mmCIF file of C-alpha atoms in Angstrom:
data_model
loop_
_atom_site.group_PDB
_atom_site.id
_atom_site.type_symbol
_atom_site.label_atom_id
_atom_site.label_comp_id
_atom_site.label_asym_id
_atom_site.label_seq_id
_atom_site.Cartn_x
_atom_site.Cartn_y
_atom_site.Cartn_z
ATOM 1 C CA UNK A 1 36.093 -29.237 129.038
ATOM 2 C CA UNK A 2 32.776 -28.706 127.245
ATOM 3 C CA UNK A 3 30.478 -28.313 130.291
ATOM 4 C CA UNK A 4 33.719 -25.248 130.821
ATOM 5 C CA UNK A 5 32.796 -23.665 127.832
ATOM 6 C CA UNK A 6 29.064 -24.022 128.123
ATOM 7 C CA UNK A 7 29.523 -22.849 131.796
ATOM 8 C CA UNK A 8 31.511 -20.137 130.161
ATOM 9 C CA UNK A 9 28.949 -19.278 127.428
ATOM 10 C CA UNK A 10 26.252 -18.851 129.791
ATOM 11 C CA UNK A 11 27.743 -16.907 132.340
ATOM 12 C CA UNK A 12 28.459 -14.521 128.740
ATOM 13 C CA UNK A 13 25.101 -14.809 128.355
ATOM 14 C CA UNK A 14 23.304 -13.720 131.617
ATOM 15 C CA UNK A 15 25.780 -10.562 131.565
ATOM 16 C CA UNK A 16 24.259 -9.691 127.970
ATOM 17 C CA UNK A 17 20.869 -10.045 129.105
ATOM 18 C CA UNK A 18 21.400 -8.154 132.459
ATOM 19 C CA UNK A 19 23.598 -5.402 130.523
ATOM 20 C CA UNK A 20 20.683 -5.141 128.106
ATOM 21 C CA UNK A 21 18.278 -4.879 131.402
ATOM 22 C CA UNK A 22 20.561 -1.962 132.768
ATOM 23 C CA UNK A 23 20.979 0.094 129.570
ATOM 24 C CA UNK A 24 16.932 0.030 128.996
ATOM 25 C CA UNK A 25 16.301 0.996 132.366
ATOM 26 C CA UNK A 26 18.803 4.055 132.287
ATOM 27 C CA UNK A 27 16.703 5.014 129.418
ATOM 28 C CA UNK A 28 13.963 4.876 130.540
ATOM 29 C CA UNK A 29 14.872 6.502 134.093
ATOM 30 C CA UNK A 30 16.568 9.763 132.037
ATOM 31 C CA UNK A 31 13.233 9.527 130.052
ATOM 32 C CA UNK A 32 11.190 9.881 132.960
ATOM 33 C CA UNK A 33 13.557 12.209 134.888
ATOM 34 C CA UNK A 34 13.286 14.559 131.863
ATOM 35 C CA UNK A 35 9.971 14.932 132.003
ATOM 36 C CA UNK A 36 8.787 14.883 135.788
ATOM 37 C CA UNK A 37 11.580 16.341 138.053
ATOM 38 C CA UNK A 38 11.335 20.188 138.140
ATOM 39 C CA UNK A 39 13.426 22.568 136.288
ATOM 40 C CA UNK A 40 15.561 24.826 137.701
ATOM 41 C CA UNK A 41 14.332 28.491 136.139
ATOM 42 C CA UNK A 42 15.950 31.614 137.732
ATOM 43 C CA UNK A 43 14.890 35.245 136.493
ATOM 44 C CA UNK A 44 18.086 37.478 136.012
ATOM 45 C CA UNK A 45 16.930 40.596 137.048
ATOM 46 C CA UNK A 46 16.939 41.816 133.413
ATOM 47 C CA UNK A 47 14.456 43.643 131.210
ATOM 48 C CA UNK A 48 11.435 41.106 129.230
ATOM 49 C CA UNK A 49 9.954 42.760 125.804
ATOM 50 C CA UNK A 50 6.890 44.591 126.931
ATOM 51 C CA UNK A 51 4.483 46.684 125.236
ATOM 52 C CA UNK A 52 3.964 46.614 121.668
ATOM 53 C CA UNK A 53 5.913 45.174 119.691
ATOM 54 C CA UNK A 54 5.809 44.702 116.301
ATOM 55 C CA UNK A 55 7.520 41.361 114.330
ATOM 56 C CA UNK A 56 9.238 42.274 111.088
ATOM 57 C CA UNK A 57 10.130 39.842 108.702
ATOM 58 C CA UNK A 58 13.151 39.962 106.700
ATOM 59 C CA UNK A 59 12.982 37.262 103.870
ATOM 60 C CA UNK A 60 16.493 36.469 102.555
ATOM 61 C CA UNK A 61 16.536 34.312 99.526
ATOM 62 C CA UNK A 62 13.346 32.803 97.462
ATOM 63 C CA UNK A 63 10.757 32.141 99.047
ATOM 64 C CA UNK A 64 6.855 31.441 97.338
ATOM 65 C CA UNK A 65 3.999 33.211 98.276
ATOM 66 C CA UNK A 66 2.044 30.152 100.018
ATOM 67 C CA UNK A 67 5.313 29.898 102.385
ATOM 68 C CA UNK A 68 5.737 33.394 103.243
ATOM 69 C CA UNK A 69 1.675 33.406 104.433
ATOM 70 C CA UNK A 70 2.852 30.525 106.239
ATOM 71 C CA UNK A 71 4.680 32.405 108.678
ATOM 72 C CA UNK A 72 2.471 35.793 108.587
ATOM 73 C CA UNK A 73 -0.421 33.598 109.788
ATOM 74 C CA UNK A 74 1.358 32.217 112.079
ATOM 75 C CA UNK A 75 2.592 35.718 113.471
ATOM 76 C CA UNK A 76 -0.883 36.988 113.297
ATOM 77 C CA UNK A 77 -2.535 34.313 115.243
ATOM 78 C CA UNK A 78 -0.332 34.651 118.199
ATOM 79 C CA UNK A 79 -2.398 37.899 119.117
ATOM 80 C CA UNK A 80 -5.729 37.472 120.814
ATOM 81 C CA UNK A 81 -7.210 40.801 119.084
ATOM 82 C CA UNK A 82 -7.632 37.823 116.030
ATOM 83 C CA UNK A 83 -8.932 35.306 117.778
ATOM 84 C CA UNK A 84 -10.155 31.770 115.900
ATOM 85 C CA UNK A 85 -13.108 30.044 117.231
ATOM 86 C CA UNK A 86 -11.182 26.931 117.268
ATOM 87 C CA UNK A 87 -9.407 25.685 120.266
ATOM 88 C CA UNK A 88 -6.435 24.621 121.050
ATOM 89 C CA UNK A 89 -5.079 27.934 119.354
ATOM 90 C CA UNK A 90 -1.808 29.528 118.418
ATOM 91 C CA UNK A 91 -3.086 32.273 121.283
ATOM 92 C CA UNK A 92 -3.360 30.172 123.812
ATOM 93 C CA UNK A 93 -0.335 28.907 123.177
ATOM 94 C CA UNK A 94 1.189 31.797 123.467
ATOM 95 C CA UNK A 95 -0.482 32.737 126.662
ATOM 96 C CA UNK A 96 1.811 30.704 128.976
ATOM 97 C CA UNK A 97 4.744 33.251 128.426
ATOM 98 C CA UNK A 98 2.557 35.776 130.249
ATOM 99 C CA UNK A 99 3.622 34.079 133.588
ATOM 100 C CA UNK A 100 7.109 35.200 133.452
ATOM 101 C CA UNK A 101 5.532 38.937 133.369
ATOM 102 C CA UNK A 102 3.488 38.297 136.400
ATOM 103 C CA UNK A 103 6.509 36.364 138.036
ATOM 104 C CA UNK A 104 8.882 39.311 137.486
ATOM 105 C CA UNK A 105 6.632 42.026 138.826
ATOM 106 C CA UNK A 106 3.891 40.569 140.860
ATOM 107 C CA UNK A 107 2.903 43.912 142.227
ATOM 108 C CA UNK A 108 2.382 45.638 138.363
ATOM 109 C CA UNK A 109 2.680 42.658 136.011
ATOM 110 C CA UNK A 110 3.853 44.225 132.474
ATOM 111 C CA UNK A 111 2.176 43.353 129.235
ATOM 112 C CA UNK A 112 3.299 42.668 126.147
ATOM 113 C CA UNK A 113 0.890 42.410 122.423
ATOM 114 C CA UNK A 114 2.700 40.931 119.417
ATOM 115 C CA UNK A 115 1.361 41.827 116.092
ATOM 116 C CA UNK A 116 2.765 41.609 112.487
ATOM 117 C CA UNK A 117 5.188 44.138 110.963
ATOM 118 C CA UNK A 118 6.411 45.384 107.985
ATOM 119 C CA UNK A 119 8.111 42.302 105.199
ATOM 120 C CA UNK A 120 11.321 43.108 104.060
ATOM 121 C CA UNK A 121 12.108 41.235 101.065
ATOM 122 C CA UNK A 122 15.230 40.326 99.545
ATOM 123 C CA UNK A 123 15.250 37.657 97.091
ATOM 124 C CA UNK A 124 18.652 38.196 95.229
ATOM 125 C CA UNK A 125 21.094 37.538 97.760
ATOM 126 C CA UNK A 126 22.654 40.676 98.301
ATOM 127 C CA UNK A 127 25.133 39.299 100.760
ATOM 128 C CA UNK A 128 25.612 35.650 98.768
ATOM 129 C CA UNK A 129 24.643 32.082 99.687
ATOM 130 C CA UNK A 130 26.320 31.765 102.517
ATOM 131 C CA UNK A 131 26.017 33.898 105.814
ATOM 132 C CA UNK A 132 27.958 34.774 108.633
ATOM 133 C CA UNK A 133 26.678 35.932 112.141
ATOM 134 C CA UNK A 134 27.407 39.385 111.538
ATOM 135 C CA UNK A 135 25.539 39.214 108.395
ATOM 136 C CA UNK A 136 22.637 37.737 110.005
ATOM 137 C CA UNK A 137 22.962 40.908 112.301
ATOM 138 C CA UNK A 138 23.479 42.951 109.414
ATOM 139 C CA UNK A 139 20.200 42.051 107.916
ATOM 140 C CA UNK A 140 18.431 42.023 111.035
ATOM 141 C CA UNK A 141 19.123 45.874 111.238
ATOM 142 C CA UNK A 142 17.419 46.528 108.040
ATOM 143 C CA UNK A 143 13.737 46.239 110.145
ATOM 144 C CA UNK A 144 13.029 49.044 113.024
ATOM 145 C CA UNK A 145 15.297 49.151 116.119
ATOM 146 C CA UNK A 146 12.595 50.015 118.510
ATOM 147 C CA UNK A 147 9.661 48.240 119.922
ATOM 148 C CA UNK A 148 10.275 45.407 117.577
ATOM 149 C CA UNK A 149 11.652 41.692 117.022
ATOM 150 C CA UNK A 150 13.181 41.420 113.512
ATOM 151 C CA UNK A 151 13.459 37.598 112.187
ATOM 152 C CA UNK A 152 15.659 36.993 109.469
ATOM 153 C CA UNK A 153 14.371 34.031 107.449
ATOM 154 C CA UNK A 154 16.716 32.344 105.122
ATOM 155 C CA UNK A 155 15.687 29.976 102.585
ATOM 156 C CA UNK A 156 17.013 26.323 101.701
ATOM 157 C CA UNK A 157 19.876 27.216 99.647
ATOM 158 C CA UNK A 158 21.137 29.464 101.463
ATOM 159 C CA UNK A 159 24.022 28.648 103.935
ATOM 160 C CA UNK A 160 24.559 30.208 108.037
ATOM 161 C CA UNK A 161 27.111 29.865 110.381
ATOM 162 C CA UNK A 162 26.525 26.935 112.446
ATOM 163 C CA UNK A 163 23.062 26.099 110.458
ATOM 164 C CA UNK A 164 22.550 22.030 111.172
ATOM 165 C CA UNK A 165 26.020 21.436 112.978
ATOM 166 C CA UNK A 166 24.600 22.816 116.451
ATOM 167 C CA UNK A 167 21.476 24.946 115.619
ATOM 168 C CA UNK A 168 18.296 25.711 113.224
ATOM 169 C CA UNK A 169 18.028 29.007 114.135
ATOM 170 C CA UNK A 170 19.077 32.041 116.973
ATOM 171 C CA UNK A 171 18.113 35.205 118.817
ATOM 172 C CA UNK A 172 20.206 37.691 120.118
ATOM 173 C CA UNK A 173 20.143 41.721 120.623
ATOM 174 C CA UNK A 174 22.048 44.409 118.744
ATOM 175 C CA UNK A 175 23.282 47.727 119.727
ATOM 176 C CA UNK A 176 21.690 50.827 117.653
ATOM 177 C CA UNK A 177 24.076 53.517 117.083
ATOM 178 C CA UNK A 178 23.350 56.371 119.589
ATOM 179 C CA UNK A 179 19.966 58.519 118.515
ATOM 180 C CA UNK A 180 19.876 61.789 120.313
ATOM 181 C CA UNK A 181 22.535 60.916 122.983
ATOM 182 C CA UNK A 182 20.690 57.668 123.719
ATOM 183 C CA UNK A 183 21.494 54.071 122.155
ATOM 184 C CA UNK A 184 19.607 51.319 122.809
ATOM 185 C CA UNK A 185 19.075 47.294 122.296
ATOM 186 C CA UNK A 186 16.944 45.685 119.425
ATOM 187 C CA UNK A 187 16.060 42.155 119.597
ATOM 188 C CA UNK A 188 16.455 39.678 116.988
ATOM 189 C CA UNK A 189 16.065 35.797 115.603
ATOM 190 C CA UNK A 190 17.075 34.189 112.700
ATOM 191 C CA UNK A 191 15.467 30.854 111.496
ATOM 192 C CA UNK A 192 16.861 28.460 108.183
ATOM 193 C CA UNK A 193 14.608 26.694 106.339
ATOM 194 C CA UNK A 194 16.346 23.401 106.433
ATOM 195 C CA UNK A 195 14.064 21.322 103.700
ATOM 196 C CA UNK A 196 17.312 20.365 101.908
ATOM 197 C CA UNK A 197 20.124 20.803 104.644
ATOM 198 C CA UNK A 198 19.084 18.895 107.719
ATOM 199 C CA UNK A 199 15.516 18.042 107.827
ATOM 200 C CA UNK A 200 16.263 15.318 109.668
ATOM 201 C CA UNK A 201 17.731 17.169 112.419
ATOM 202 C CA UNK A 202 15.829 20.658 112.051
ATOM 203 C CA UNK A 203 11.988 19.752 111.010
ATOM 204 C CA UNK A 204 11.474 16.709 112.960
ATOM 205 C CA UNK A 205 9.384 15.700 113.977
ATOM 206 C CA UNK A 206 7.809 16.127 110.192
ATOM 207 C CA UNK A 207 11.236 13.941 108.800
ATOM 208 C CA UNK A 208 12.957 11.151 109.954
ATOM 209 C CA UNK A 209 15.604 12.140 112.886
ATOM 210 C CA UNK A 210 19.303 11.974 112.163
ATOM 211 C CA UNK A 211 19.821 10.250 115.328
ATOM 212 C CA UNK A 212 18.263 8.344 118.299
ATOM 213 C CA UNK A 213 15.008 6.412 118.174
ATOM 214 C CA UNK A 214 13.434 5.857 114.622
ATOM 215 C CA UNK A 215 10.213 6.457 113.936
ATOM 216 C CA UNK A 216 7.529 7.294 110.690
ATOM 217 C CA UNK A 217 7.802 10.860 109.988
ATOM 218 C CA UNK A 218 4.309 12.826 111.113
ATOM 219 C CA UNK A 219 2.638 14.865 108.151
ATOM 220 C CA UNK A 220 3.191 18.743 108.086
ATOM 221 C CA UNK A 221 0.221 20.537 108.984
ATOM 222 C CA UNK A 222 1.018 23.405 106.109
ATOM 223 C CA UNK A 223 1.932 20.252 103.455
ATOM 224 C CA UNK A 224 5.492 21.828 103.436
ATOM 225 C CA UNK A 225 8.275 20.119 105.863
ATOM 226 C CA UNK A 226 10.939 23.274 105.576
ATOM 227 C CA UNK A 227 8.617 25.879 106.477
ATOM 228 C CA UNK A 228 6.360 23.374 108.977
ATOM 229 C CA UNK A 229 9.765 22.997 110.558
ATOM 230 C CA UNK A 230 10.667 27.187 110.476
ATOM 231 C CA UNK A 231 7.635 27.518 112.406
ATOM 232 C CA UNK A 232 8.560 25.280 115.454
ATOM 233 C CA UNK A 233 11.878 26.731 115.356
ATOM 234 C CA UNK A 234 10.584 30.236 115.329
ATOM 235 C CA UNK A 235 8.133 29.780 117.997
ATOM 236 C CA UNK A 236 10.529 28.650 120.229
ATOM 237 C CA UNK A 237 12.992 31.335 119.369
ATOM 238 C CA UNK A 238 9.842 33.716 120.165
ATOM 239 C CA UNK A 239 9.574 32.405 123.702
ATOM 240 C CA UNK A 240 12.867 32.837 124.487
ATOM 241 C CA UNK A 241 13.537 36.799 122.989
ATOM 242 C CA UNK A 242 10.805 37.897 124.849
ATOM 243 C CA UNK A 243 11.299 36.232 128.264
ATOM 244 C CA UNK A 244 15.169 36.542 127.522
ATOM 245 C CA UNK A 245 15.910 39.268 125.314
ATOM 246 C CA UNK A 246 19.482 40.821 126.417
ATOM 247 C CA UNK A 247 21.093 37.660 128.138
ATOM 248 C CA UNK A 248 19.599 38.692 131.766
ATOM 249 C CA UNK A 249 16.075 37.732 131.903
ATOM 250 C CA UNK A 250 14.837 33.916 132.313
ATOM 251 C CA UNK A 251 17.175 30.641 131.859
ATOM 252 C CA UNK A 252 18.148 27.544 133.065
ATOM 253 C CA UNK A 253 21.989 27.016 132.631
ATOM 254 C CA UNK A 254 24.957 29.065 131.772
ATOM 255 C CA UNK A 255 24.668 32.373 129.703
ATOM 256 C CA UNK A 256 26.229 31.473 126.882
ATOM 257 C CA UNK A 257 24.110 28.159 126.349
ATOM 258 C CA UNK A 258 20.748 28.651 128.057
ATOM 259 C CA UNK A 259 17.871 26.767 128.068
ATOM 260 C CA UNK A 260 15.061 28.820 127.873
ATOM 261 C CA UNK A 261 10.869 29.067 127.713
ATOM 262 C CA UNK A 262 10.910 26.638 124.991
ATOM 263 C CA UNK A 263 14.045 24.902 124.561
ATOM 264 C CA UNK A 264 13.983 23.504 128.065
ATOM 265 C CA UNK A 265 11.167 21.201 126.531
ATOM 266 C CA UNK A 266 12.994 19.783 123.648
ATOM 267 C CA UNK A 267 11.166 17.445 121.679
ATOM 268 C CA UNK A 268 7.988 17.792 123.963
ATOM 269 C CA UNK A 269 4.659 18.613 122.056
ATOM 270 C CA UNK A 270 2.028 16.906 123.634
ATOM 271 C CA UNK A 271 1.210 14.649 126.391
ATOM 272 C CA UNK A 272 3.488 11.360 126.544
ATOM 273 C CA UNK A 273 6.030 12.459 124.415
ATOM 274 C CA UNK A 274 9.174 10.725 125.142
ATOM 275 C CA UNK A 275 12.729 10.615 122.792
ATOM 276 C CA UNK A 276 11.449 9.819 119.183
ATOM 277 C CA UNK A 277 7.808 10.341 119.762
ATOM 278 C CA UNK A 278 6.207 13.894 119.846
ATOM 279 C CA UNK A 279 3.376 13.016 122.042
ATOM 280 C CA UNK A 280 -0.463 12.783 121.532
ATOM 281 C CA UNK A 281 -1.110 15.170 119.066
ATOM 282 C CA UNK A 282 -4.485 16.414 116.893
ATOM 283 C CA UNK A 283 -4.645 14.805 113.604
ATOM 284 C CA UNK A 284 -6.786 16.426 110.834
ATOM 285 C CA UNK A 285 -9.123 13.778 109.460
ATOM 286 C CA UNK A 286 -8.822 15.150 105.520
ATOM 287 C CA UNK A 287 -4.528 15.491 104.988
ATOM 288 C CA UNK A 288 -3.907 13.007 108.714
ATOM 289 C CA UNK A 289 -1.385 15.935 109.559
ATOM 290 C CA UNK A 290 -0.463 16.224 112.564
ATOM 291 C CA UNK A 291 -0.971 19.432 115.026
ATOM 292 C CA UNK A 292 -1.381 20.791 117.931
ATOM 293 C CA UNK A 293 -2.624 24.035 117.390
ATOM 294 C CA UNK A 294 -5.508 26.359 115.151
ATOM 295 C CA UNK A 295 -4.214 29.182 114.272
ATOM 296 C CA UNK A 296 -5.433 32.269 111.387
ATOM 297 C CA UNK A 297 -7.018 31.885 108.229
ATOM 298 C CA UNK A 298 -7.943 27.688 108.972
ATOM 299 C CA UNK A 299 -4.278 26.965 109.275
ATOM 300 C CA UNK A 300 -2.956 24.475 111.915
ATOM 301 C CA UNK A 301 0.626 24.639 113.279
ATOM 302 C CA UNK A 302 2.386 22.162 115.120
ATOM 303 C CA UNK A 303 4.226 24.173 118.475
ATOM 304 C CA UNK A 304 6.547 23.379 121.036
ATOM 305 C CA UNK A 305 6.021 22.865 124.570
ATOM 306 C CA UNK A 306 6.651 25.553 126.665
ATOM 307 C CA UNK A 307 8.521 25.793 130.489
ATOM 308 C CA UNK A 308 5.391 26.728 132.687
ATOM 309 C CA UNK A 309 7.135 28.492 136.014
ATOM 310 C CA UNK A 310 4.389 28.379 137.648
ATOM 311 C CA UNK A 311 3.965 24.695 137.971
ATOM 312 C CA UNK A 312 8.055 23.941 137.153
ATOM 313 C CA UNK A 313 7.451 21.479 134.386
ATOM 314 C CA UNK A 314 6.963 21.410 130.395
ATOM 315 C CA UNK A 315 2.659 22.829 129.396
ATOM 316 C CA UNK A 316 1.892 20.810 125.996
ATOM 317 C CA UNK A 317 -1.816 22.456 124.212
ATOM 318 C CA UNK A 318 -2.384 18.393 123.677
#
């Protein structure tokens, strides 16, 4: 009877240890399918940003001085009319979404030049503490309508639809109301700061995550996790208005959840990066932040990795 039970007890065992086996190996398979087998990008046939375009910010809520040059620098430094001496920069960064231009018109490759707006500011809530879509539309219409991406930053008290349940931020397009017999399309993105709301879920990798692997939070290049955080967000939101504005331009997936120039790279900002590690990054010897990227005025920024269609696979600075 007891050499049954031991019998019994180790046949348990060996099926732990082999389940185990199986379950790490999965992991590690999607792990490594994630990052090496090519993505699937189609182009839509629809119209990218071109031209000049101007970003306008639209500050909803309090925000300090020191955060709102933050995001200005960062804005500024994606231009290469401002260019910093040190590489890898914010620019060059940038530079990969200039494939999907040459990609969609190979004979006449269009151009587009980002540069920094007008700031809208609007620091007593005129629409309350807690927004809907159509108010985060409604704000976005208070920058220009044409030749520009207006981003609608709200700050950590302030509640969206949807904020930290199944996003940190959007972009979408909004009808203007005819002008001289002709309406058109603006683009738009809004981005929370999510210091106090869901750090964990919207500034990793600068907090710990809410789920998966657990591992030491990395130090925010700008010494602020909410607005360190805002600017991943919004440079991924970036990628994806211009090489997607209207629904119709570049995406993996279906239309109404694509993945796009930067979110097809989730999690990905430098070289090894695997689920709950952000990859090889830069760390600056005085504040041992961690970063990626040099960007205006001595700042560094920490930015996603972008879908390169030229080689099919995720481009990291790092």
């Amino acid at each position: 009877m007891a050499s049954l039970v031991s019998t019994h007890l180790l046949l348990q065992l060996v099926l732990l240890i082999s389940f185990f086996h199986f379950n790490l190996a999965a992991r590690r398979l999607a792990g490594s399918a994630e990052t090496q087998q090519p993505l699937l990008f189609q182009y839509h046939n629809g119209p990218l940003l071109t031209g000049k375009i101007s970003i306008n910010l639209i500050w909803y809520g309090k925000f300090k001085p020191t955060q709102r040059a933050i995001i200005s620098d960062f804005i500024a430094s994606l231009s290469t009319s401002t260019p910093t001496k040190y590489q890898p920069s914010v620019a060059t960064w940038w530079k990969t979404t200039e494939k999907y231009y040459h990609l969609s018109n190979s004979k006449k490759p269009s151009t587009l030049l980002l540069s920094m707006g007008t700031q809208i500011m609007d620091e007593t809530y005129s629409l309350g503490k807690s927004l809907s879509n159509m108010q985060i539309e409604q704000l976005a219409s208070k920058g220009a309508h044409k030749n520009a991406i207006n981003v609608v930053l709200t700050s950590a008290d302030v509640a969206v639809e949807g904020f930290c349940m199944s996003r940190c931020g959007t972009h979408g397009s909004s009808k203007v109301a005819s002008v001289q017999g002709k309406s058109y399309k603006f683009a738009y993105i809004w981005v929370g700061n999510s210091e106090t709301q869901c750090p964990g879920q919207c500034a990793w990798p600068f907090h710990q995550p809410i789920y998966g692997p657990q591992s030491p939070p990395l130090v925010a290049p700008n010494n602020d996790v909410g607005l360190d955080g805002m600017v991943i967000n919004l440079a991924s939101l970036l990628a994806g208005t211009t090489t997607n504005p209207f629904g119709n331009g570049y995406f993996q997936g279906p239309k109404d959840a694509p993945l796009e120039a930067a979110s097809a790279c989730p999690g990905v900002y430098g070289k090894g990066a695997y689920p709950g590690y952000a990859g090889d990054l830069l760390v600056d010897p005085t504040t041992g932040a961690s970063y990626n990227a040099n960007g205006g005025n001595g700042r560094k920024y920490l930015l996603p990795a972008l879908f390169d269609p030229s080689t099919k696979s995720c481009s990291t600075l790092v």
